[in-house]
């Protein structure tokens, strides 16, 4: 993350611009020097996320006014959006101070976290491979002015820095071209992140995966010259309450394999088919900084999916880590195969909850579009905690049915199941497939195929990889409570 944040109790002398939040009604900030009628005359009425710039004059620096809308309607989620708009409007100023944290009133800690997240995420760009880096915003330094409750503001800022750093890291991984980020390289990055953030890491190579019986991950990898990797990460805080397992789909590039995808534009997005694993890795890297009190274990299931003479074929049968056999009817339904091994390994640990996150089905994107993930699960408490994390982070989810009757669509003539259902209810049949590998562990599955990528800059999202699910998973782990064992109702 390029943006640095600090706090101050008064306006610093050397700033290039000051960001001020203005509500759509009520009194204007003291010393603004403009009436509502004057602001209205330049088209600014304080509507949420509206911005306008006032030139420097006399003692006053350039001011970026950003609308807060109706004060009574402000939430942490709108503050995050407001901050993102302000960062875009002020992107040309290198050093910016802002009174937003207190302008928004309410909880200073939550406001500070939202302001940092909104600004840092809106300012993020992936430019590693550009010679011309002029698309990078000049804005790299933000001072949060906290006249009151400075400790609260600082604490919120630190949380925002940890979550935004995680999101930027995951976005960079997902934006990286497939030949610049192989499973081997991704595992090396994971080890480095683990070292820096107090996690135990174990990397498993192909021989070890074969010995462990990870037939799904090894099978998907069969067509590739790049070997697979599984990364296990362990976060072990003292006095932990509860144990969560996270499993991420890390398909470094999804060509479809023998069931080759057509060469349309969306094909280039398949470098992002490791977005689930990236979100999990970034989440794990943030837990210590956020003093999360939940024990968390992660499995990153990494390989690409390519066709060749050694690739798995339609009709082949794989034996997964839990011993179940799967007949391959479409090599493009590879995500569920790599996840199955991770879920089976996670189940052996008997965690209090297990979450997988995967760019799994075009069907889920077809159903929900690009602004929300699908969530499925076998336990009401876990699904509800995912929904609560979603509400707090504004990473939207919508629950879809794990409709047991459709399990028959996965029936195989020769094996325990096939890896695809029919043409209908593709997101549900994929989730039903995964449910075969979780036994009775309370489990939820996030299908992020839709929101993995943004088509344009929008709020705190920028065009390209979104790292969707990173903040949601961090929040889920931080707030986690052991769910009742009861099955879903
Ligand atoms: N990685 C894709 C799903 C995907 C599609 C993610 C579009 C993001 C955007 C997944 O591996 C896949 O190919 N799924 C198939 C499953 C089908 C063969 C049952 C799909 O959705 O078409
Ligand atoms: Mn696929
Ligand atoms: Zn895929």
Short mmCIF file of C-alpha atoms and ligand atoms in Angstrom, two decimals:
data_model
loop_
_atom_site.label_atom_id
_atom_site.label_comp_id
_atom_site.label_asym_id
_atom_site.label_seq_id
_atom_site.Cartn_x
_atom_site.Cartn_y
_atom_site.Cartn_z
CA UNK A 1 0.00 0.00 0.00
CA UNK A 2 1.43 3.35 -1.08
CA UNK A 3 -0.68 5.71 1.00
CA UNK A 4 0.67 6.56 4.45
CA UNK A 5 -1.59 7.75 7.26
CA UNK A 6 -0.84 9.67 10.44
CA UNK A 7 -2.91 11.55 13.00
CA UNK A 8 -2.56 15.13 14.29
CA UNK A 9 -4.52 17.21 16.78
CA UNK A 10 -4.33 20.42 14.71
CA UNK A 11 -4.01 21.33 11.04
CA UNK A 12 -0.40 20.67 9.95
CA UNK A 13 1.42 23.62 8.37
CA UNK A 14 2.65 21.94 5.21
CA UNK A 15 -0.23 20.34 3.37
CA UNK A 16 -1.30 20.56 -0.25
CA UNK A 17 -5.02 20.25 0.40
CA UNK A 18 -7.57 19.88 3.18
CA UNK A 19 -10.50 17.48 2.82
CA UNK A 20 -13.66 18.58 4.62
CA UNK A 21 -16.93 16.66 4.96
CA UNK A 22 -20.11 18.69 4.47
CA UNK A 23 -23.55 17.39 5.35
CA UNK A 24 -26.50 18.16 3.10
CA UNK A 25 -28.25 20.12 5.86
CA UNK A 26 -27.43 21.77 9.17
CA UNK A 27 -24.70 24.23 10.05
CA UNK A 28 -21.58 24.45 7.91
CA UNK A 29 -18.13 24.00 9.50
CA UNK A 30 -16.86 27.13 11.24
CA UNK A 31 -14.45 29.16 9.11
CA UNK A 32 -15.54 27.65 5.80
CA UNK A 33 -16.21 31.15 4.49
CA UNK A 34 -19.09 30.16 2.21
CA UNK A 35 -22.83 30.03 2.67
CA UNK A 36 -25.03 27.17 1.51
CA UNK A 37 -26.36 29.43 -1.22
CA UNK A 38 -22.81 30.10 -2.46
CA UNK A 39 -21.93 26.39 -2.44
CA UNK A 40 -25.18 25.63 -4.16
CA UNK A 41 -24.31 28.17 -6.85
CA UNK A 42 -21.19 26.11 -7.73
CA UNK A 43 -23.31 22.95 -7.81
CA UNK A 44 -22.37 21.58 -4.40
CA UNK A 45 -25.14 20.71 -1.96
CA UNK A 46 -23.50 18.11 0.30
CA UNK A 47 -25.08 15.09 -1.37
CA UNK A 48 -23.31 11.88 -0.36
CA UNK A 49 -19.96 11.48 -2.18
CA UNK A 50 -20.36 14.69 -4.19
CA UNK A 51 -17.09 16.66 -4.38
CA UNK A 52 -15.92 20.13 -5.30
CA UNK A 53 -12.57 21.89 -5.06
CA UNK A 54 -12.02 25.38 -3.68
CA UNK A 55 -8.75 27.09 -4.65
CA UNK A 56 -6.28 28.24 -2.02
CA UNK A 57 -6.77 31.79 -0.83
CA UNK A 58 -5.10 33.80 1.93
CA UNK A 59 -4.34 31.48 4.85
CA UNK A 60 -6.50 28.72 3.50
CA UNK A 61 -5.03 25.79 1.52
CA UNK A 62 -6.86 24.15 -1.38
CA UNK A 63 -9.99 22.60 0.06
CA UNK A 64 -11.68 19.46 -1.21
CA UNK A 65 -15.30 19.48 -0.06
CA UNK A 66 -16.99 16.11 0.03
CA UNK A 67 -20.69 15.56 0.65
CA UNK A 68 -21.73 13.47 3.65
CA UNK A 69 -25.43 13.48 2.72
CA UNK A 70 -27.91 13.44 5.58
CA UNK A 71 -25.94 13.12 8.82
CA UNK A 72 -28.57 10.79 10.31
CA UNK A 73 -28.08 8.33 7.42
CA UNK A 74 -24.27 8.12 7.77
CA UNK A 75 -22.84 4.68 8.51
CA UNK A 76 -19.29 3.31 8.54
CA UNK A 77 -20.02 2.04 5.02
CA UNK A 78 -21.02 5.47 3.70
CA UNK A 79 -18.01 7.06 5.39
CA UNK A 80 -15.81 4.57 3.48
CA UNK A 81 -17.48 5.60 0.20
CA UNK A 82 -17.24 9.30 1.05
CA UNK A 83 -13.51 8.91 1.79
CA UNK A 84 -13.01 7.09 -1.51
CA UNK A 85 -14.68 9.96 -3.42
CA UNK A 86 -12.60 12.51 -1.54
CA UNK A 87 -9.38 10.62 -2.35
CA UNK A 88 -10.26 10.55 -6.05
CA UNK A 89 -11.10 14.25 -6.05
CA UNK A 90 -7.89 15.09 -4.18
CA UNK A 91 -5.63 12.58 -5.94
CA UNK A 92 -3.46 15.30 -7.50
CA UNK A 93 -2.36 16.68 -4.07
CA UNK A 94 0.59 14.83 -2.55
CA UNK A 95 -0.10 15.57 1.11
CA UNK A 96 -3.64 15.92 2.31
CA UNK A 97 -5.12 16.54 5.75
CA UNK A 98 -8.72 15.74 6.55
CA UNK A 99 -11.25 16.48 9.25
CA UNK A 100 -13.54 13.72 7.91
CA UNK A 101 -13.13 11.51 10.97
CA UNK A 102 -14.83 14.06 13.20
CA UNK A 103 -16.97 15.74 10.51
CA UNK A 104 -18.83 12.44 10.25
CA UNK A 105 -19.51 12.52 14.03
CA UNK A 106 -20.49 9.19 15.57
CA UNK A 107 -17.84 6.64 16.46
CA UNK A 108 -14.37 8.13 15.88
CA UNK A 109 -12.62 4.75 15.79
CA UNK A 110 -14.93 3.26 13.16
CA UNK A 111 -14.82 6.50 11.16
CA UNK A 112 -11.02 6.50 11.17
CA UNK A 113 -10.94 2.90 9.95
CA UNK A 114 -13.46 3.66 7.21
CA UNK A 115 -11.62 6.80 6.08
CA UNK A 116 -8.32 4.93 5.79
CA UNK A 117 -9.92 2.02 3.93
CA UNK A 118 -11.87 4.23 1.53
CA UNK A 119 -8.91 6.44 0.68
CA UNK A 120 -6.25 3.73 0.46
CA UNK A 121 -8.40 1.44 -1.67
CA UNK A 122 -9.51 4.18 -4.06
CA UNK A 123 -5.88 5.25 -4.50
CA UNK A 124 -4.53 1.76 -5.15
CA UNK A 125 -3.12 1.05 -8.63
CA UNK A 126 -1.25 -1.96 -10.00
CA UNK A 127 1.62 -0.42 -11.98
CA UNK A 128 4.43 -2.94 -11.48
CA UNK A 129 4.62 -3.69 -15.21
CA UNK A 130 4.08 -0.17 -16.54
CA UNK A 131 7.11 1.88 -17.60
CA UNK A 132 4.96 5.01 -17.43
CA UNK A 133 3.73 5.20 -13.86
CA UNK A 134 1.89 8.49 -14.36
CA UNK A 135 -1.42 6.81 -13.57
CA UNK A 136 -0.30 6.68 -9.94
CA UNK A 137 -2.04 9.34 -7.84
CA UNK A 138 0.25 12.02 -6.40
CA UNK A 139 -1.61 11.64 -3.10
CA UNK A 140 0.55 9.41 -0.87
CA UNK A 141 0.25 11.02 2.55
CA UNK A 142 -2.89 11.61 4.61
CA UNK A 143 -3.14 13.28 8.02
CA UNK A 144 -6.28 12.47 9.99
CA UNK A 145 -7.09 15.45 12.15
CA UNK A 146 -8.44 14.35 15.52
CA UNK A 147 -9.24 17.25 17.81
CA UNK A 148 -11.05 14.87 20.14
CA UNK A 149 -10.51 11.19 21.10
CA UNK A 150 -7.04 10.93 19.50
CA UNK A 151 -6.45 7.43 20.90
CA UNK A 152 -9.65 6.17 19.30
CA UNK A 153 -8.76 7.73 15.98
CA UNK A 154 -5.28 6.24 16.09
CA UNK A 155 -6.65 2.79 16.92
CA UNK A 156 -9.15 2.96 14.05
CA UNK A 157 -6.46 4.22 11.71
CA UNK A 158 -4.20 1.27 12.60
CA UNK A 159 -7.04 -1.14 11.87
CA UNK A 160 -7.73 0.57 8.55
CA UNK A 161 -4.05 0.39 7.63
CA UNK A 162 -3.97 -3.37 8.36
CA UNK A 163 -7.11 -4.15 6.37
CA UNK A 164 -6.28 -1.86 3.44
CA UNK A 165 -2.74 -3.25 3.25
CA UNK A 166 -4.23 -6.73 3.05
CA UNK A 167 -6.63 -5.73 0.26
CA UNK A 168 -3.90 -4.00 -1.77
CA UNK A 169 -1.66 -7.06 -1.41
CA UNK A 170 -4.42 -9.39 -2.60
CA UNK A 171 -5.27 -7.07 -5.51
CA UNK A 172 -1.62 -7.00 -6.61
CA UNK A 173 -1.43 -10.79 -6.59
CA UNK A 174 -4.64 -11.17 -8.58
CA UNK A 175 -3.64 -8.49 -11.11
CA UNK A 176 -0.24 -10.11 -11.69
CA UNK A 177 -0.07 -11.94 -15.06
CA UNK A 178 -0.11 -15.73 -14.83
CA UNK A 179 3.45 -16.26 -16.07
CA UNK A 180 4.70 -13.75 -13.50
CA UNK A 181 3.02 -15.58 -10.64
CA UNK A 182 3.26 -19.36 -10.74
CA UNK A 183 2.08 -21.60 -7.91
CA UNK A 184 5.71 -21.93 -6.81
CA UNK A 185 6.21 -18.16 -6.72
CA UNK A 186 2.91 -17.58 -4.96
CA UNK A 187 3.90 -20.09 -2.27
CA UNK A 188 7.20 -18.24 -1.82
CA UNK A 189 5.31 -14.97 -1.34
CA UNK A 190 3.07 -16.75 1.18
CA UNK A 191 6.12 -17.91 3.17
CA UNK A 192 7.46 -14.37 3.23
CA UNK A 193 4.14 -12.92 4.39
CA UNK A 194 3.97 -15.65 7.03
CA UNK A 195 7.45 -14.77 8.29
CA UNK A 196 6.56 -11.10 8.56
CA UNK A 197 3.22 -11.62 10.27
CA UNK A 198 3.94 -14.34 12.80
CA UNK A 199 2.32 -17.28 11.01
CA UNK A 200 3.61 -20.80 10.73
CA UNK A 201 3.79 -21.84 7.09
CA UNK A 202 4.24 -25.23 5.45
CA UNK A 203 4.52 -25.63 1.69
CA UNK A 204 3.67 -28.98 0.11
CA UNK A 205 5.13 -29.96 -3.27
CA UNK A 206 3.75 -32.40 -5.84
CA UNK A 207 5.35 -35.52 -4.34
CA UNK A 208 4.05 -34.63 -0.89
CA UNK A 209 0.57 -33.93 -2.28
CA UNK A 210 0.56 -37.30 -4.02
CA UNK A 211 1.66 -39.01 -0.80
CA UNK A 212 -1.11 -37.23 1.10
CA UNK A 213 -3.71 -38.34 -1.42
CA UNK A 214 -4.61 -34.90 -2.76
CA UNK A 215 -5.90 -36.29 -6.04
CA UNK A 216 -7.93 -33.19 -6.87
CA UNK A 217 -5.07 -30.70 -6.76
CA UNK A 218 -2.63 -33.11 -8.42
CA UNK A 219 -5.22 -34.06 -11.06
CA UNK A 220 -5.94 -30.46 -12.07
CA UNK A 221 -2.20 -29.87 -12.27
CA UNK A 222 -1.55 -32.84 -14.56
CA UNK A 223 -1.52 -30.84 -17.80
CA UNK A 224 0.90 -28.20 -16.60
CA UNK A 225 4.69 -27.92 -16.73
CA UNK A 226 4.45 -25.84 -13.52
CA UNK A 227 4.17 -27.98 -10.38
CA UNK A 228 1.34 -27.46 -7.86
CA UNK A 229 1.73 -26.07 -4.36
CA UNK A 230 -0.41 -26.27 -1.29
CA UNK A 231 0.35 -23.76 1.43
CA UNK A 232 -0.82 -24.33 4.99
CA UNK A 233 -0.75 -21.24 7.21
CA UNK A 234 -1.37 -21.28 10.94
CA UNK A 235 -2.26 -18.33 13.18
CA UNK A 236 -2.10 -19.27 16.84
CA UNK A 237 -2.91 -16.37 19.19
CA UNK A 238 -2.60 -16.94 22.91
CA UNK A 239 -5.93 -17.45 24.63
CA UNK A 240 -7.73 -18.18 21.35
CA UNK A 241 -11.50 -18.46 21.32
CA UNK A 242 -12.49 -20.88 18.60
CA UNK A 243 -10.81 -22.28 15.51
CA UNK A 244 -11.62 -21.30 11.92
CA UNK A 245 -10.28 -22.99 8.78
CA UNK A 246 -10.07 -20.99 5.53
CA UNK A 247 -9.62 -22.65 2.14
CA UNK A 248 -8.80 -20.59 -0.96
CA UNK A 249 -9.00 -21.56 -4.63
CA UNK A 250 -5.60 -20.77 -6.08
CA UNK A 251 -5.94 -21.53 -9.78
CA UNK A 252 -3.11 -19.39 -11.06
CA UNK A 253 -4.53 -19.52 -14.58
CA UNK A 254 -7.68 -21.29 -15.71
CA UNK A 255 -7.57 -22.15 -19.42
CA UNK A 256 -10.31 -24.71 -18.87
CA UNK A 257 -7.86 -27.54 -19.53
CA UNK A 258 -8.94 -30.09 -22.19
CA UNK A 259 -12.38 -28.45 -21.98
CA UNK A 260 -10.66 -25.34 -23.32
CA UNK A 261 -12.33 -21.97 -22.79
CA UNK A 262 -13.04 -19.83 -25.88
CA UNK A 263 -10.58 -16.98 -26.55
CA UNK A 264 -12.85 -14.11 -25.61
CA UNK A 265 -11.88 -11.13 -23.46
CA UNK A 266 -12.93 -12.81 -20.24
CA UNK A 267 -10.20 -15.38 -20.81
CA UNK A 268 -7.56 -12.84 -19.74
CA UNK A 269 -9.38 -12.49 -16.43
CA UNK A 270 -8.58 -16.10 -15.62
CA UNK A 271 -5.24 -14.96 -14.19
CA UNK A 272 -7.51 -13.86 -11.33
CA UNK A 273 -8.75 -17.39 -10.69
CA UNK A 274 -6.50 -17.42 -7.62
CA UNK A 275 -8.43 -14.50 -6.05
CA UNK A 276 -9.82 -16.75 -3.31
CA UNK A 277 -6.35 -17.90 -2.27
CA UNK A 278 -5.08 -14.31 -2.46
CA UNK A 279 -7.90 -13.13 -0.17
CA UNK A 280 -7.12 -15.91 2.30
CA UNK A 281 -3.38 -15.20 2.27
CA UNK A 282 -3.97 -11.46 2.75
CA UNK A 283 -6.41 -12.18 5.57
CA UNK A 284 -3.90 -14.39 7.35
CA UNK A 285 -1.26 -11.68 6.99
CA UNK A 286 -3.48 -9.14 8.80
CA UNK A 287 -4.59 -11.19 11.84
CA UNK A 288 -1.71 -10.44 14.20
CA UNK A 289 -1.75 -6.69 13.52
CA UNK A 290 -5.47 -6.70 14.29
CA UNK A 291 -4.94 -8.73 17.48
CA UNK A 292 -7.53 -11.25 16.33
CA UNK A 293 -8.32 -13.72 19.09
CA UNK A 294 -9.47 -16.60 16.88
CA UNK A 295 -7.17 -19.48 15.95
CA UNK A 296 -7.11 -19.63 12.13
CA UNK A 297 -5.68 -22.26 9.79
CA UNK A 298 -5.55 -21.69 6.04
CA UNK A 299 -5.05 -23.88 3.00
CA UNK A 300 -4.10 -22.24 -0.33
CA UNK A 301 -4.70 -24.72 -3.15
CA UNK A 302 -2.44 -23.60 -5.98
CA UNK A 303 -1.99 -24.82 -9.54
CA UNK A 304 -2.85 -23.71 -13.03
CA UNK A 305 -5.31 -25.56 -15.24
CA UNK A 306 -3.82 -26.23 -18.68
CA UNK A 307 -4.32 -28.71 -21.52
CA UNK A 308 -1.49 -30.95 -22.74
CA UNK A 309 -0.71 -34.57 -23.47
CA UNK A 310 -0.49 -35.25 -19.75
CA UNK A 311 -3.66 -33.38 -18.77
CA UNK A 312 -6.58 -35.10 -17.08
CA UNK A 313 -9.16 -36.24 -19.60
CA UNK A 314 -12.92 -36.35 -19.64
CA UNK A 315 -13.95 -39.69 -18.20
CA UNK A 316 -10.91 -39.91 -15.92
CA UNK A 317 -11.63 -40.66 -12.28
CA UNK A 318 -9.74 -38.87 -9.48
CA UNK A 319 -9.57 -40.04 -5.87
CA UNK A 320 -9.79 -37.08 -3.54
CA UNK A 321 -8.14 -36.64 -0.14
CA UNK A 322 -11.16 -38.04 1.74
CA UNK A 323 -11.23 -41.11 -0.51
CA UNK A 324 -14.26 -40.11 -2.56
CA UNK A 325 -13.96 -40.73 -6.29
CA UNK A 326 -14.87 -38.13 -8.92
CA UNK A 327 -15.51 -38.72 -12.61
CA UNK A 328 -14.36 -35.76 -14.71
CA UNK A 329 -17.00 -34.59 -17.16
CA UNK A 330 -15.56 -31.13 -17.72
CA UNK A 331 -11.96 -30.18 -16.92
CA UNK A 332 -13.08 -26.54 -16.61
CA UNK A 333 -14.89 -27.41 -13.38
CA UNK A 334 -11.48 -27.56 -11.71
CA UNK A 335 -11.96 -25.21 -8.76
CA UNK A 336 -14.15 -27.65 -6.85
CA UNK A 337 -11.48 -30.36 -7.37
CA UNK A 338 -8.69 -28.36 -5.75
CA UNK A 339 -11.00 -27.11 -2.98
CA UNK A 340 -12.20 -30.63 -2.18
CA UNK A 341 -8.74 -31.65 -0.95
CA UNK A 342 -8.38 -28.48 1.11
CA UNK A 343 -11.81 -28.91 2.68
CA UNK A 344 -11.07 -32.55 3.49
CA UNK A 345 -7.77 -31.60 5.15
CA UNK A 346 -9.53 -28.83 7.05
CA UNK A 347 -12.27 -31.19 8.21
CA UNK A 348 -9.66 -33.46 9.80
CA UNK A 349 -8.74 -30.59 12.14
CA UNK A 350 -12.34 -30.51 13.49
CA UNK A 351 -12.55 -26.70 13.45
CA UNK A 352 -15.49 -24.72 14.84
CA UNK A 353 -16.14 -23.40 11.34
CA UNK A 354 -14.70 -23.70 7.87
CA UNK A 355 -15.03 -21.17 5.03
CA UNK A 356 -13.95 -21.62 1.45
CA UNK A 357 -13.66 -18.76 -1.00
CA UNK A 358 -13.43 -19.32 -4.73
CA UNK A 359 -13.96 -17.81 -8.16
CA UNK A 360 -16.04 -20.88 -8.77
CA UNK A 361 -18.87 -20.52 -11.26
CA UNK A 362 -19.98 -18.31 -14.12
CA UNK A 363 -23.47 -19.37 -13.01
CA UNK A 364 -23.11 -17.47 -9.73
CA UNK A 365 -22.00 -14.38 -11.64
CA UNK A 366 -24.97 -14.87 -13.96
CA UNK A 367 -27.35 -15.01 -10.99
CA UNK A 368 -25.95 -12.18 -8.85
CA UNK A 369 -23.83 -10.03 -11.19
CA UNK A 370 -20.51 -8.44 -10.28
CA UNK A 371 -21.46 -6.63 -7.10
CA UNK A 372 -22.09 -9.54 -4.77
CA UNK A 373 -20.81 -12.97 -3.94
CA UNK A 374 -22.97 -16.04 -3.46
CA UNK A 375 -22.91 -17.69 -0.05
CA UNK A 376 -23.92 -21.28 0.67
CA UNK A 377 -23.52 -23.39 3.77
CA UNK A 378 -24.66 -26.17 6.04
CA UNK A 379 -24.93 -24.17 9.25
CA UNK A 380 -27.20 -21.19 9.97
CA UNK A 381 -24.84 -19.67 12.53
CA UNK A 382 -21.87 -19.61 10.16
CA UNK A 383 -23.89 -18.22 7.26
CA UNK A 384 -25.32 -15.54 9.54
CA UNK A 385 -21.86 -14.55 10.76
CA UNK A 386 -20.76 -14.25 7.11
CA UNK A 387 -23.76 -12.02 6.44
CA UNK A 388 -22.93 -9.85 9.46
CA UNK A 389 -19.32 -9.50 8.30
CA UNK A 390 -20.66 -8.63 4.87
CA UNK A 391 -22.88 -5.89 6.28
CA UNK A 392 -20.01 -4.40 8.28
CA UNK A 393 -17.51 -4.48 5.40
CA UNK A 394 -19.89 -3.64 2.55
CA UNK A 395 -18.60 -6.66 0.63
CA UNK A 396 -22.04 -7.88 -0.34
CA UNK A 397 -23.20 -11.48 -0.28
CA UNK A 398 -26.49 -13.14 -1.13
CA UNK A 399 -27.45 -16.56 0.17
CA UNK A 400 -28.22 -19.21 -2.44
CA UNK A 401 -29.70 -22.63 -1.72
CA UNK A 402 -27.71 -25.76 -0.98
CA UNK A 403 -30.71 -27.69 -2.30
CA UNK A 404 -30.07 -31.36 -1.45
CA UNK A 405 -32.48 -32.65 -4.09
CA UNK A 406 -30.08 -31.48 -6.82
CA UNK A 407 -27.35 -33.80 -5.51
CA UNK A 408 -28.62 -36.38 -8.01
CA UNK A 409 -27.39 -34.13 -10.84
CA UNK A 410 -23.86 -35.07 -9.75
CA UNK A 411 -24.49 -38.85 -9.91
CA UNK A 412 -21.89 -40.82 -11.89
CA UNK A 413 -22.06 -44.25 -13.49
CA UNK A 414 -18.56 -45.22 -12.47
CA UNK A 415 -17.52 -43.06 -9.48
CA UNK A 416 -19.03 -41.56 -6.32
CA UNK A 417 -19.92 -38.41 -8.25
CA UNK A 418 -19.21 -36.37 -11.37
CA UNK A 419 -17.55 -32.97 -11.24
CA UNK A 420 -20.40 -31.13 -13.00
CA UNK A 421 -24.19 -31.07 -12.76
CA UNK A 422 -26.39 -30.19 -15.71
CA UNK A 423 -26.76 -26.82 -17.38
CA UNK A 424 -29.01 -25.49 -14.62
CA UNK A 425 -28.33 -24.27 -11.06
CA UNK A 426 -24.57 -24.38 -11.64
CA UNK A 427 -23.66 -22.43 -8.52
CA UNK A 428 -25.73 -24.77 -6.36
CA UNK A 429 -24.41 -28.00 -7.90
CA UNK A 430 -20.85 -26.70 -7.39
CA UNK A 431 -21.65 -25.97 -3.72
CA UNK A 432 -23.26 -29.40 -3.33
CA UNK A 433 -20.08 -30.93 -4.73
CA UNK A 434 -18.01 -29.10 -2.10
CA UNK A 435 -20.39 -30.15 0.68
CA UNK A 436 -19.29 -33.76 0.07
CA UNK A 437 -15.90 -32.88 1.58
CA UNK A 438 -16.83 -31.09 4.80
CA UNK A 439 -18.52 -33.95 6.75
CA UNK A 440 -20.41 -32.25 9.60
CA UNK A 441 -18.09 -29.27 10.10
CA UNK A 442 -20.07 -26.00 10.20
CA UNK A 443 -19.17 -24.64 6.78
CA UNK A 444 -19.87 -21.80 4.36
CA UNK A 445 -18.79 -21.39 0.76
CA UNK A 446 -18.27 -18.01 -0.92
CA UNK A 447 -18.51 -17.96 -4.73
CA UNK A 448 -16.73 -14.74 -5.78
CA UNK A 449 -16.67 -15.31 -9.56
CA UNK A 450 -18.79 -12.16 -10.06
CA UNK A 451 -17.08 -9.63 -7.81
CA UNK A 452 -13.46 -10.82 -8.36
CA UNK A 453 -13.00 -8.10 -10.98
CA UNK A 454 -14.36 -4.56 -11.42
CA UNK A 455 -15.00 -3.17 -14.89
CA UNK A 456 -14.26 0.40 -13.82
CA UNK A 457 -13.38 2.67 -10.90
CA UNK A 458 -16.32 2.81 -8.53
CA UNK A 459 -16.30 3.86 -4.88
CA UNK A 460 -13.45 2.04 -3.15
CA UNK A 461 -13.10 -0.37 -6.09
CA UNK A 462 -10.76 0.20 -8.98
CA UNK A 463 -10.79 -1.38 -12.41
CA UNK A 464 -9.17 -4.80 -12.26
CA UNK A 465 -8.85 -7.26 -9.41
CA UNK A 466 -10.95 -6.31 -6.38
CA UNK A 467 -9.59 -8.66 -3.68
CA UNK A 468 -13.23 -9.19 -2.79
CA UNK A 469 -13.73 -11.12 0.40
CA UNK A 470 -10.49 -10.01 2.05
CA UNK A 471 -12.08 -7.51 4.41
CA UNK A 472 -15.07 -9.78 4.88
CA UNK A 473 -12.89 -12.72 5.95
CA UNK A 474 -10.79 -10.53 8.25
CA UNK A 475 -13.95 -9.25 9.91
CA UNK A 476 -15.41 -12.76 10.12
CA UNK A 477 -12.30 -14.10 11.86
CA UNK A 478 -12.07 -11.08 14.18
CA UNK A 479 -15.72 -11.31 15.29
CA UNK A 480 -16.01 -15.11 15.19
CA UNK A 481 -18.13 -16.91 17.75
CA UNK A 482 -18.51 -20.69 17.83
CA UNK A 483 -21.83 -21.47 16.14
CA UNK A 484 -24.29 -23.95 17.56
CA UNK A 485 -23.75 -27.37 16.00
CA UNK A 486 -27.32 -27.40 14.68
CA UNK A 487 -27.77 -28.01 10.99
CA UNK A 488 -29.17 -25.28 8.80
CA UNK A 489 -32.87 -24.48 8.96
N1 LIG B 1 -12.90 -20.01 -12.87
C1 LIG B 1 -14.10 -20.42 -13.50
C2 LIG B 1 -15.32 -19.61 -13.04
C3 LIG B 1 -15.34 -18.15 -13.40
C4 LIG B 1 -15.98 -17.71 -14.53
C5 LIG B 1 -14.75 -17.23 -12.58
C6 LIG B 1 -16.02 -16.38 -14.84
C7 LIG B 1 -14.79 -15.87 -12.88
C8 LIG B 1 -15.42 -15.44 -14.01
C9 LIG B 1 -14.39 -21.88 -13.16
O1 LIG B 1 -13.28 -22.69 -13.00
C10 LIG B 1 -15.15 -22.44 -14.31
O2 LIG B 1 -14.61 -22.54 -15.37
N2 LIG B 1 -16.40 -22.82 -14.06
C11 LIG B 1 -17.24 -23.36 -15.06
C12 LIG B 1 -17.94 -24.57 -14.46
C13 LIG B 1 -18.70 -25.39 -15.48
C14 LIG B 1 -17.74 -26.08 -16.41
C15 LIG B 1 -19.53 -26.39 -14.74
C16 LIG B 1 -18.24 -22.31 -15.48
O3 LIG B 1 -18.69 -21.54 -14.63
O4 LIG B 1 -18.52 -22.23 -16.67
MN1 LIG B 2 -12.62 -23.51 -14.86
ZN1 LIG B 3 -11.55 -21.75 -12.40
#
